[in-house]
Short mmCIF file of N, CA and C in Angstrom, two decimals:
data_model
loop_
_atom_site.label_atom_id
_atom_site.label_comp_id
_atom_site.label_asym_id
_atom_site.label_seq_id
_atom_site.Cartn_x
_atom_site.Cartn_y
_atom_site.Cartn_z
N UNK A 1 104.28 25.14 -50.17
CA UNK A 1 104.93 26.36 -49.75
C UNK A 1 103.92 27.31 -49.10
N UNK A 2 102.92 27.44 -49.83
CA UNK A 2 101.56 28.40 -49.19
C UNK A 2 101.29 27.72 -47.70
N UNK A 3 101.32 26.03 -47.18
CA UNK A 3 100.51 26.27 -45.87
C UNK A 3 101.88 26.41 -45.00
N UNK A 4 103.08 26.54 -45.50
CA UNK A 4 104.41 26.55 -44.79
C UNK A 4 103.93 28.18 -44.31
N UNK A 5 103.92 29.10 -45.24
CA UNK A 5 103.53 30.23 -44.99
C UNK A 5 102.75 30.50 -44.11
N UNK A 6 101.17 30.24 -44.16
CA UNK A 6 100.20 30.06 -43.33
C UNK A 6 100.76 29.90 -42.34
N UNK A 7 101.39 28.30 -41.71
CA UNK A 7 101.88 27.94 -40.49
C UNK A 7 102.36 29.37 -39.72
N UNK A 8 103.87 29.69 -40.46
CA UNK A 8 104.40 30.44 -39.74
C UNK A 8 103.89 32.07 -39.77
N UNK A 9 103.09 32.50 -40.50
CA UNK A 9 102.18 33.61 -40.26
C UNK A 9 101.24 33.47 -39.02
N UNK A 10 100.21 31.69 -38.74
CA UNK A 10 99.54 31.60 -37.82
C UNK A 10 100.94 32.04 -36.68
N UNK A 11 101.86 30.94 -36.35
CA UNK A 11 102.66 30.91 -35.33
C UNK A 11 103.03 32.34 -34.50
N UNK A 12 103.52 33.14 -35.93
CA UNK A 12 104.09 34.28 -35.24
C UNK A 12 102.97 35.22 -34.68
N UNK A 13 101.77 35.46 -35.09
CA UNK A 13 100.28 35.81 -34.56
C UNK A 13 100.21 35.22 -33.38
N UNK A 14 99.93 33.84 -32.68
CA UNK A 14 99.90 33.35 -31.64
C UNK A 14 100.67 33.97 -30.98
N UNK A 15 102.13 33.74 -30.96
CA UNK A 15 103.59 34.19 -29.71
C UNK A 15 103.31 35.63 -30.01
N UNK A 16 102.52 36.63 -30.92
CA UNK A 16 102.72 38.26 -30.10
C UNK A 16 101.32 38.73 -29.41
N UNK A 17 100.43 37.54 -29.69
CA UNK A 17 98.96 37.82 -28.84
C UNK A 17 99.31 37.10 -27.55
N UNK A 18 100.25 35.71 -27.31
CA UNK A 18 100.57 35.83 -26.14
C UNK A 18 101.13 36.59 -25.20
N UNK A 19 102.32 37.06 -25.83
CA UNK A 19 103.43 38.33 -25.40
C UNK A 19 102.60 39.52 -24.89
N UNK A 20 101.72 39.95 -25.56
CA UNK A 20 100.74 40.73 -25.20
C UNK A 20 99.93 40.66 -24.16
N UNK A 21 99.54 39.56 -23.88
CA UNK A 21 98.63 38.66 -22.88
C UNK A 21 99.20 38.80 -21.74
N UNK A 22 100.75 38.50 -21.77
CA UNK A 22 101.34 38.39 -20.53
C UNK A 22 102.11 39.55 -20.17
N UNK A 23 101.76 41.01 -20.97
CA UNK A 23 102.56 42.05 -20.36
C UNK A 23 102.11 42.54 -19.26
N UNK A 24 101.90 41.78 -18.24
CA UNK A 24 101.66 42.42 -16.83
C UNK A 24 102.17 42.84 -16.42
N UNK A 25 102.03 44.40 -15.41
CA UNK A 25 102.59 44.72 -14.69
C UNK A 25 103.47 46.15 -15.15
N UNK A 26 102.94 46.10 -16.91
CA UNK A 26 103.37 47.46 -17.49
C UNK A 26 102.30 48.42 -17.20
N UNK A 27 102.98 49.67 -17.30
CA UNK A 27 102.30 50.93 -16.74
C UNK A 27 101.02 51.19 -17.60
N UNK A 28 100.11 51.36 -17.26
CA UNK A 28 98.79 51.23 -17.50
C UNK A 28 98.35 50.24 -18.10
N UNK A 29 98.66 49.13 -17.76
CA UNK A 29 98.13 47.81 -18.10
C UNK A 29 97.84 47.04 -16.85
N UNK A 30 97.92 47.59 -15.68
CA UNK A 30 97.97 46.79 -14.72
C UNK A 30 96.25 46.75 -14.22
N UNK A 31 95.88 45.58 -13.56
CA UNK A 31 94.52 45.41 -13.37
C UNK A 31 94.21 45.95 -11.88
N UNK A 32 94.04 46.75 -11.59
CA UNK A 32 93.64 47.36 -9.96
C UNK A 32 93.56 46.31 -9.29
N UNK A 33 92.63 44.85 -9.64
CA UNK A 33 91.46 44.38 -9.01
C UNK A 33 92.30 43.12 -8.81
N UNK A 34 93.93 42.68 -9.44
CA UNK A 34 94.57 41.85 -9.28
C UNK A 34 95.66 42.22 -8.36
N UNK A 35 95.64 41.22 -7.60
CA UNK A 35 96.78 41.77 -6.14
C UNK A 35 98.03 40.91 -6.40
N UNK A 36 98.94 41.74 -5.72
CA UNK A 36 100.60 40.79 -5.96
C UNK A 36 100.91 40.24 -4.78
N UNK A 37 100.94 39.13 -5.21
CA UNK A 37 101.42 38.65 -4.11
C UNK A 37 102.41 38.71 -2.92
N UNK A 38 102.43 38.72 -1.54
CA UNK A 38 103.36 39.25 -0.87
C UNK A 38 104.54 38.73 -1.03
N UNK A 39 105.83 39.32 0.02
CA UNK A 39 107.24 38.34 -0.56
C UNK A 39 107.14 37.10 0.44
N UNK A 40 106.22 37.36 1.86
CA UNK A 40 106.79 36.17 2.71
C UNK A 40 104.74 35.74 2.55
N UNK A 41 104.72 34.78 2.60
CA UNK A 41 103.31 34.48 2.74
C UNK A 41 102.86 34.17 4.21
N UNK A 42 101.21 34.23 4.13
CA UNK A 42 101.15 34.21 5.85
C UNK A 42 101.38 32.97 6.71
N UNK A 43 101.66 33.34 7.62
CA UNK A 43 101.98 31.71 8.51
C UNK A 43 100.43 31.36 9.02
N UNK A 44 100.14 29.97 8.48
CA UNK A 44 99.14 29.27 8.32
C UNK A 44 98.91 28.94 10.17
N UNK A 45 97.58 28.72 10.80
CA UNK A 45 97.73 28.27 11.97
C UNK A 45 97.71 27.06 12.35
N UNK A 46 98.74 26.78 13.12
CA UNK A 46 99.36 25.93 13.39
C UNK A 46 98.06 25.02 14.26
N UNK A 47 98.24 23.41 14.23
CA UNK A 47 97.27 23.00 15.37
C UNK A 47 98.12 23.07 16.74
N UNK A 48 97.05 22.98 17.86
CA UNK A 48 97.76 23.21 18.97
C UNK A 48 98.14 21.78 19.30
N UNK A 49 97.55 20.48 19.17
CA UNK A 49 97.72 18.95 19.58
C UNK A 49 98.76 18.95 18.03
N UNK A 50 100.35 17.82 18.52
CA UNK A 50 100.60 17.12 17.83
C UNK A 50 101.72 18.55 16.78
N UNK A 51 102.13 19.71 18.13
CA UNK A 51 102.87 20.76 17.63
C UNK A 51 103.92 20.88 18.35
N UNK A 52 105.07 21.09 18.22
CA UNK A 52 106.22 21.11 18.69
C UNK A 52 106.15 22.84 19.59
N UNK A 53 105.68 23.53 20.43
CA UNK A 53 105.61 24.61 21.25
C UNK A 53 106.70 25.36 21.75
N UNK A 54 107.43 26.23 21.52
CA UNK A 54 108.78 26.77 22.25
C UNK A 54 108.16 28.52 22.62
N UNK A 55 107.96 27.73 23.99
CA UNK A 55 107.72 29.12 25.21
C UNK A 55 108.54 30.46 24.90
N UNK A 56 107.99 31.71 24.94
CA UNK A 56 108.66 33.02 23.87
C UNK A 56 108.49 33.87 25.49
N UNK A 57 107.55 33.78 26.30
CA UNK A 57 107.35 34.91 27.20
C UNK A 57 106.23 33.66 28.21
N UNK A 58 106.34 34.49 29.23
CA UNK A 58 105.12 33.74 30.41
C UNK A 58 105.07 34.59 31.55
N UNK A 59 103.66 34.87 31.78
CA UNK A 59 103.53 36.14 33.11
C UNK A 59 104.63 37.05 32.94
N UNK A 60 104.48 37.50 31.51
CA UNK A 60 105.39 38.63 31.85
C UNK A 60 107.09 38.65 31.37
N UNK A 61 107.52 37.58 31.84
CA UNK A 61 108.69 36.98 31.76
C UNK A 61 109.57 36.66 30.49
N UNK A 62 110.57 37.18 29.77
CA UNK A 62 110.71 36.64 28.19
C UNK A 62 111.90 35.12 28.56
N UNK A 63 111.29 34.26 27.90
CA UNK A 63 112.39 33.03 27.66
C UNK A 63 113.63 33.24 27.82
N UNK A 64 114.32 32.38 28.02
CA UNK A 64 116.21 32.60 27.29
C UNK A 64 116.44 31.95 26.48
N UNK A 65 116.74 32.09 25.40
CA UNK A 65 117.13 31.45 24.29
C UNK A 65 118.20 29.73 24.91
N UNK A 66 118.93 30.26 25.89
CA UNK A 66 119.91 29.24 25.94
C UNK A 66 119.27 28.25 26.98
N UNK A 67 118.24 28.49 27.15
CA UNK A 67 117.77 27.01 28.08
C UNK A 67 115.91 27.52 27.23
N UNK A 68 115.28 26.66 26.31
CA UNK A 68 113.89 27.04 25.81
C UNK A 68 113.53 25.90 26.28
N UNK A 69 111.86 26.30 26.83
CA UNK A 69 110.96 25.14 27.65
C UNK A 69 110.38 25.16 25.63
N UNK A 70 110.01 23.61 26.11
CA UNK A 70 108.98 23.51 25.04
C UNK A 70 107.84 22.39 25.68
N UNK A 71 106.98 22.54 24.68
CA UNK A 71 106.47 21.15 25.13
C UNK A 71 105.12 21.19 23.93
N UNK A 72 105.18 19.62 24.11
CA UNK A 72 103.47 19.31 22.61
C UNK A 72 102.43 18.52 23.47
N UNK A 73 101.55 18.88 23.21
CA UNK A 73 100.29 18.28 23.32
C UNK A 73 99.74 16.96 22.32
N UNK A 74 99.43 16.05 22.84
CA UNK A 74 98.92 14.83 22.06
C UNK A 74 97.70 15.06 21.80
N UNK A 75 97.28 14.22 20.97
CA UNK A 75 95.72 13.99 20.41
C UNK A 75 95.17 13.07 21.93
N UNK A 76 96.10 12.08 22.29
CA UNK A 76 95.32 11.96 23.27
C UNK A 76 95.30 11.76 24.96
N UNK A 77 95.65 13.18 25.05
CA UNK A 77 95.71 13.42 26.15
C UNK A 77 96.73 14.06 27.12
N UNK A 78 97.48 14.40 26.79
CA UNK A 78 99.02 13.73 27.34
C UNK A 78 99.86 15.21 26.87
N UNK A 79 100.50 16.23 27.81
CA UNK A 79 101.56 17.38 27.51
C UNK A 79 103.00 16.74 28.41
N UNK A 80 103.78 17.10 27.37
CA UNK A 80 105.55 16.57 27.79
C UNK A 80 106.03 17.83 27.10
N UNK A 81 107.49 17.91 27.88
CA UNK A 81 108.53 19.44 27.18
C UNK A 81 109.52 19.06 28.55
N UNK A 82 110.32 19.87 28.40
CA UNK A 82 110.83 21.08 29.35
C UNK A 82 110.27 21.96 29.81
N UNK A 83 110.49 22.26 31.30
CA UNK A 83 110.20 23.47 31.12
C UNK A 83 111.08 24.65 31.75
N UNK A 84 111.84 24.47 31.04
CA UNK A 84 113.18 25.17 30.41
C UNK A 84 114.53 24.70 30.59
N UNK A 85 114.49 23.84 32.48
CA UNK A 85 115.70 23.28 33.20
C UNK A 85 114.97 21.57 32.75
N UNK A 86 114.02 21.64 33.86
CA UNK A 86 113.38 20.22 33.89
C UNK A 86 112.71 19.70 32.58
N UNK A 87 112.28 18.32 32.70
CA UNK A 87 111.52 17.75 31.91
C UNK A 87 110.28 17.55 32.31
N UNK A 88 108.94 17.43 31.81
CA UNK A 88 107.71 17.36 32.49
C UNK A 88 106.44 16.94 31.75
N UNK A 89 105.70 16.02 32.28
CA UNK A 89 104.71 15.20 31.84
C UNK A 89 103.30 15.96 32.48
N UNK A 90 102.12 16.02 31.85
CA UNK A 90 101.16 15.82 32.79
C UNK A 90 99.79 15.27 31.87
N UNK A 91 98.69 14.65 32.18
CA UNK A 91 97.60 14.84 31.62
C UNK A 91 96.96 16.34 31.37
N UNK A 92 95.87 16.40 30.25
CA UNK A 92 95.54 17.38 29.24
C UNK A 92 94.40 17.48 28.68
N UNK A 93 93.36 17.85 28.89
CA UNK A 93 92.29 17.93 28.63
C UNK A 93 92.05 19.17 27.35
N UNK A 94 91.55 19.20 26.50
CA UNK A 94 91.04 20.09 25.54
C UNK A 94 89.62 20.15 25.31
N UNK A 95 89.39 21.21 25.64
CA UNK A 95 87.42 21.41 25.24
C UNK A 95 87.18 22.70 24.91
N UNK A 96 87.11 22.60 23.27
CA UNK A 96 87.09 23.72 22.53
C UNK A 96 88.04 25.34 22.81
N UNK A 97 87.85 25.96 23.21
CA UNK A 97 88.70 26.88 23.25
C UNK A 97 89.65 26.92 24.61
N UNK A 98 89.40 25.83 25.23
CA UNK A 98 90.18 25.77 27.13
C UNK A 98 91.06 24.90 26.95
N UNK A 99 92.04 24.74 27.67
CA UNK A 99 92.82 23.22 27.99
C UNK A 99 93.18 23.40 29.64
N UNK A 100 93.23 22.29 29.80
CA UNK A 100 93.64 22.15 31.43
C UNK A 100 94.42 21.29 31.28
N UNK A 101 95.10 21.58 32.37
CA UNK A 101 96.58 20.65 32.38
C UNK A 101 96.28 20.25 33.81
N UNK A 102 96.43 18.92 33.66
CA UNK A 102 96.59 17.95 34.98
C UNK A 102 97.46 18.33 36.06
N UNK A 103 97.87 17.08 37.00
CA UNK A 103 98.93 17.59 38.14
C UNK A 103 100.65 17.26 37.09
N UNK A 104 101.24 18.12 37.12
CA UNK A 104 102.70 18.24 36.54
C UNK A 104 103.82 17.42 37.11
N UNK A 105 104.11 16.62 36.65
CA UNK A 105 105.13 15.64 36.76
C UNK A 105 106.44 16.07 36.26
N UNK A 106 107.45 16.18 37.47
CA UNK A 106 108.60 16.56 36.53
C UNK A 106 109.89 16.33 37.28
N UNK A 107 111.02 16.30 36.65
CA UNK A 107 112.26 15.78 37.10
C UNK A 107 112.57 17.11 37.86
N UNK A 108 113.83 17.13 39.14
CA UNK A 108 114.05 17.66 39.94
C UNK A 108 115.21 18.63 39.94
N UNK A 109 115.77 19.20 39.08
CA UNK A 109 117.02 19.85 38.93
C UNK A 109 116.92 21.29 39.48
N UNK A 110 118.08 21.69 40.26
CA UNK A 110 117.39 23.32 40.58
C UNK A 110 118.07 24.07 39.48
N UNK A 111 117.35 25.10 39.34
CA UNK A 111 117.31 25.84 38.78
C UNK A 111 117.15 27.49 38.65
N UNK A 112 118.50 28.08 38.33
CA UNK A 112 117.95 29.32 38.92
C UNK A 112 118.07 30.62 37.56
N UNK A 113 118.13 31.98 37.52
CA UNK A 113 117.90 32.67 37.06
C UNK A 113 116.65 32.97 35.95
N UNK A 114 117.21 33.43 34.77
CA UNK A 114 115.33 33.49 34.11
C UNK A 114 115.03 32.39 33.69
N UNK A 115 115.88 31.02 33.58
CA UNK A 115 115.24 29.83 33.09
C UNK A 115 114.36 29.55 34.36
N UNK A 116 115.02 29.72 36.08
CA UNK A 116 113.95 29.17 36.96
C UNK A 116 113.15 29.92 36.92
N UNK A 117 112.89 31.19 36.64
CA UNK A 117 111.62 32.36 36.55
C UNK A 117 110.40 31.80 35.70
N UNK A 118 110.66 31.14 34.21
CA UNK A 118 110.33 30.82 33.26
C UNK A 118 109.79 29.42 33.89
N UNK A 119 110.25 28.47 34.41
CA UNK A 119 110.02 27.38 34.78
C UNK A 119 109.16 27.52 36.00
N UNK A 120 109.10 28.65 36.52
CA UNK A 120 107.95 28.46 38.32
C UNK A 120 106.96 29.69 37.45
N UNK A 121 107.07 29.98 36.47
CA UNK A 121 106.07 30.69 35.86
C UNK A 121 105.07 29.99 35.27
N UNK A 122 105.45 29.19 34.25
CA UNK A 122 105.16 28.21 33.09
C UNK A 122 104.53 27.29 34.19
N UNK A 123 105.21 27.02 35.05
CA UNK A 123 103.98 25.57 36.23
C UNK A 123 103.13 25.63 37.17
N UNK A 124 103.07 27.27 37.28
CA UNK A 124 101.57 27.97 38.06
C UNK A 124 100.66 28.27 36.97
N UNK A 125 101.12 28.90 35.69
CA UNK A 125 100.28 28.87 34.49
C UNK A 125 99.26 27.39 34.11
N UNK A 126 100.01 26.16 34.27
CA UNK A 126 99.89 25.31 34.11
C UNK A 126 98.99 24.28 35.18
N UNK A 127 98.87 25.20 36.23
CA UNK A 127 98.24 24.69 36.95
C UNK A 127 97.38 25.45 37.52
N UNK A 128 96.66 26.52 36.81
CA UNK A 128 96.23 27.90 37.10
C UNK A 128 94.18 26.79 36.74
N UNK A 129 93.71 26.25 36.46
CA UNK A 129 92.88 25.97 35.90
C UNK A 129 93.08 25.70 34.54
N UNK A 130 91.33 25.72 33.92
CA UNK A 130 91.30 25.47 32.86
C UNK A 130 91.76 27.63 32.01
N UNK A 131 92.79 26.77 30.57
CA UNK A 131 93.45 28.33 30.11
C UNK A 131 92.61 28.52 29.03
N UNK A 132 92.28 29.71 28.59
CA UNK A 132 91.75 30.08 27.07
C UNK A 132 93.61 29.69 26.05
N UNK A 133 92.64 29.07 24.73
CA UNK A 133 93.94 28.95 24.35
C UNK A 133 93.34 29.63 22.96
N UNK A 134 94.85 30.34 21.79
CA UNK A 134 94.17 30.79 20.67
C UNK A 134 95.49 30.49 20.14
N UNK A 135 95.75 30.29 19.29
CA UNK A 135 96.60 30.21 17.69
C UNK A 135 96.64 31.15 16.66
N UNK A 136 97.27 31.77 16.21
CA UNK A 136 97.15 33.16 15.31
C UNK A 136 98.70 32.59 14.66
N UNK A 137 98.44 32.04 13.60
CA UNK A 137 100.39 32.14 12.38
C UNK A 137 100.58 31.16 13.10
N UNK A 138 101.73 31.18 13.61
CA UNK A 138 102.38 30.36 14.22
C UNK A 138 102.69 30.53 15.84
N UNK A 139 101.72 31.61 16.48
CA UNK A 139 101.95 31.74 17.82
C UNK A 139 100.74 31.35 18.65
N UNK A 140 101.05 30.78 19.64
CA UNK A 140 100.43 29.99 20.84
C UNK A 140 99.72 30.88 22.01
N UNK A 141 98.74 31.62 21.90
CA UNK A 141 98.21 32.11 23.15
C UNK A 141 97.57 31.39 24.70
N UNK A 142 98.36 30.94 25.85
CA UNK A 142 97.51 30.66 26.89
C UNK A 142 97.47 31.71 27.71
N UNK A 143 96.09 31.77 28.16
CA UNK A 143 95.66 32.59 29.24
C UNK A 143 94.77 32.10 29.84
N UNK A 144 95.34 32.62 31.15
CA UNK A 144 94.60 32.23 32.85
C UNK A 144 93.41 32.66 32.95
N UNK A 145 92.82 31.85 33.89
CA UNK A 145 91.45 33.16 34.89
C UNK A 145 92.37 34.29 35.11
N UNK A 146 93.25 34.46 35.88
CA UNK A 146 93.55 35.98 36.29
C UNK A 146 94.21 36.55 35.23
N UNK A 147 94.24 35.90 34.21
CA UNK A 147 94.66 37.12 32.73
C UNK A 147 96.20 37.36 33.00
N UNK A 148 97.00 36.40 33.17
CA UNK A 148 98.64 36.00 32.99
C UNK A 148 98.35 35.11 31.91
N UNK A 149 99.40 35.04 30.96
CA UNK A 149 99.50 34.55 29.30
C UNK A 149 100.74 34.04 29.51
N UNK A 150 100.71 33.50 28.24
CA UNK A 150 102.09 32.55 28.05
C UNK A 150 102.17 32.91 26.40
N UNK A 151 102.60 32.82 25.81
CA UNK A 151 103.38 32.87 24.56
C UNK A 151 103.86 31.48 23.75
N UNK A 152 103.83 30.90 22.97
CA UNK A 152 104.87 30.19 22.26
C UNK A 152 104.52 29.83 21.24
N UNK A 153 106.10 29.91 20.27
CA UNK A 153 106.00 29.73 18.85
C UNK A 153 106.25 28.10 18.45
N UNK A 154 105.09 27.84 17.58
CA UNK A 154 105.19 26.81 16.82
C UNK A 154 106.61 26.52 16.19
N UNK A 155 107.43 25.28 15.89
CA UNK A 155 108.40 24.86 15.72
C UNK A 155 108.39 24.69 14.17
N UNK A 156 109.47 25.25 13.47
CA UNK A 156 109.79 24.97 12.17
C UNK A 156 109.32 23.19 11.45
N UNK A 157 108.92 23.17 10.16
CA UNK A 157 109.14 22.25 9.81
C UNK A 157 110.20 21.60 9.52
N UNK A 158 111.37 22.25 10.04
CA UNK A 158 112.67 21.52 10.08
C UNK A 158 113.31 21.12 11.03
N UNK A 159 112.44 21.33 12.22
CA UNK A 159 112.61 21.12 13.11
C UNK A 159 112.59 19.73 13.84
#
């Protein structure tokens, strides 16, 4: 009967030094030096080879939702998408912070309003030289020698 006692004397000691342990977040118990976590966490950066790309803006220009250029870059070598009406291939060079895009291969459909804006934007960008490229979350920075940019967001993993 005595270590029955014991037991549940230890037990109930344990569960109110835990209870105690875990009252975080009560008013003057809180640790300055411990941070809460945010509600959305940050968007990790995305790689630029081997990413699904959907064009947001270019020289200026914002996308249309109802026709989106996209396009991914391979590991080796090789950019394909839309670009926004058409479809389009080209070789792709990457060297450290630049990429150059080859001569642009692409199917022939005309195309007019801001998808063709977006599309004769996106293929002078593309053929502007070698672009500075940067990644920040999930967004895609290219920029020209003459400092015209392009925009685009990395594609959901559900995508």
């Amino acid at each position: 009967m005595r270590t029955l006692r014991l037991l549940t004397t230890g037990a109930l000691a344990l569960v109110l030094a835990l209870t105690a342990c875990s009252a975080d977040g009560q008013e003057g118990d809180a640790d300055p030096a411990v941070q809460t976590p945010t509600a959305t966490p940050p968007v990790p950066d995305a790689p630029l080879t081997a990413t699904s790309w959907t064009v947001r803006s270019v020289a200026g220009t914002t996308a249309p939702a109802d026709r989106e250029a996209r396009f991914t870059l391979t590991h080796e070598g090789q950019a394909s998408g839309t670009l926004g009406c058409n479809r389009f291939s080209a070789p792709v060079t990457v060297d450290g912070t630049t990429v150059a895009f080859g001569p642009v291969t692409s199917t022939r459909m005309a195309c007019e309003g801001a998808a063709g804006e977006v599309e004769r934007a996106l293929t002078t960008l593309f053929g502007a030289g070698p672009l500075t490229w940067k990644v920040q979350g999930g967004t895609l920075t290219l920029t020209a020698p003459d400092g015209s940019t392009a925009t685009a967001e990395a594609a959901s993993a559900a995508e």
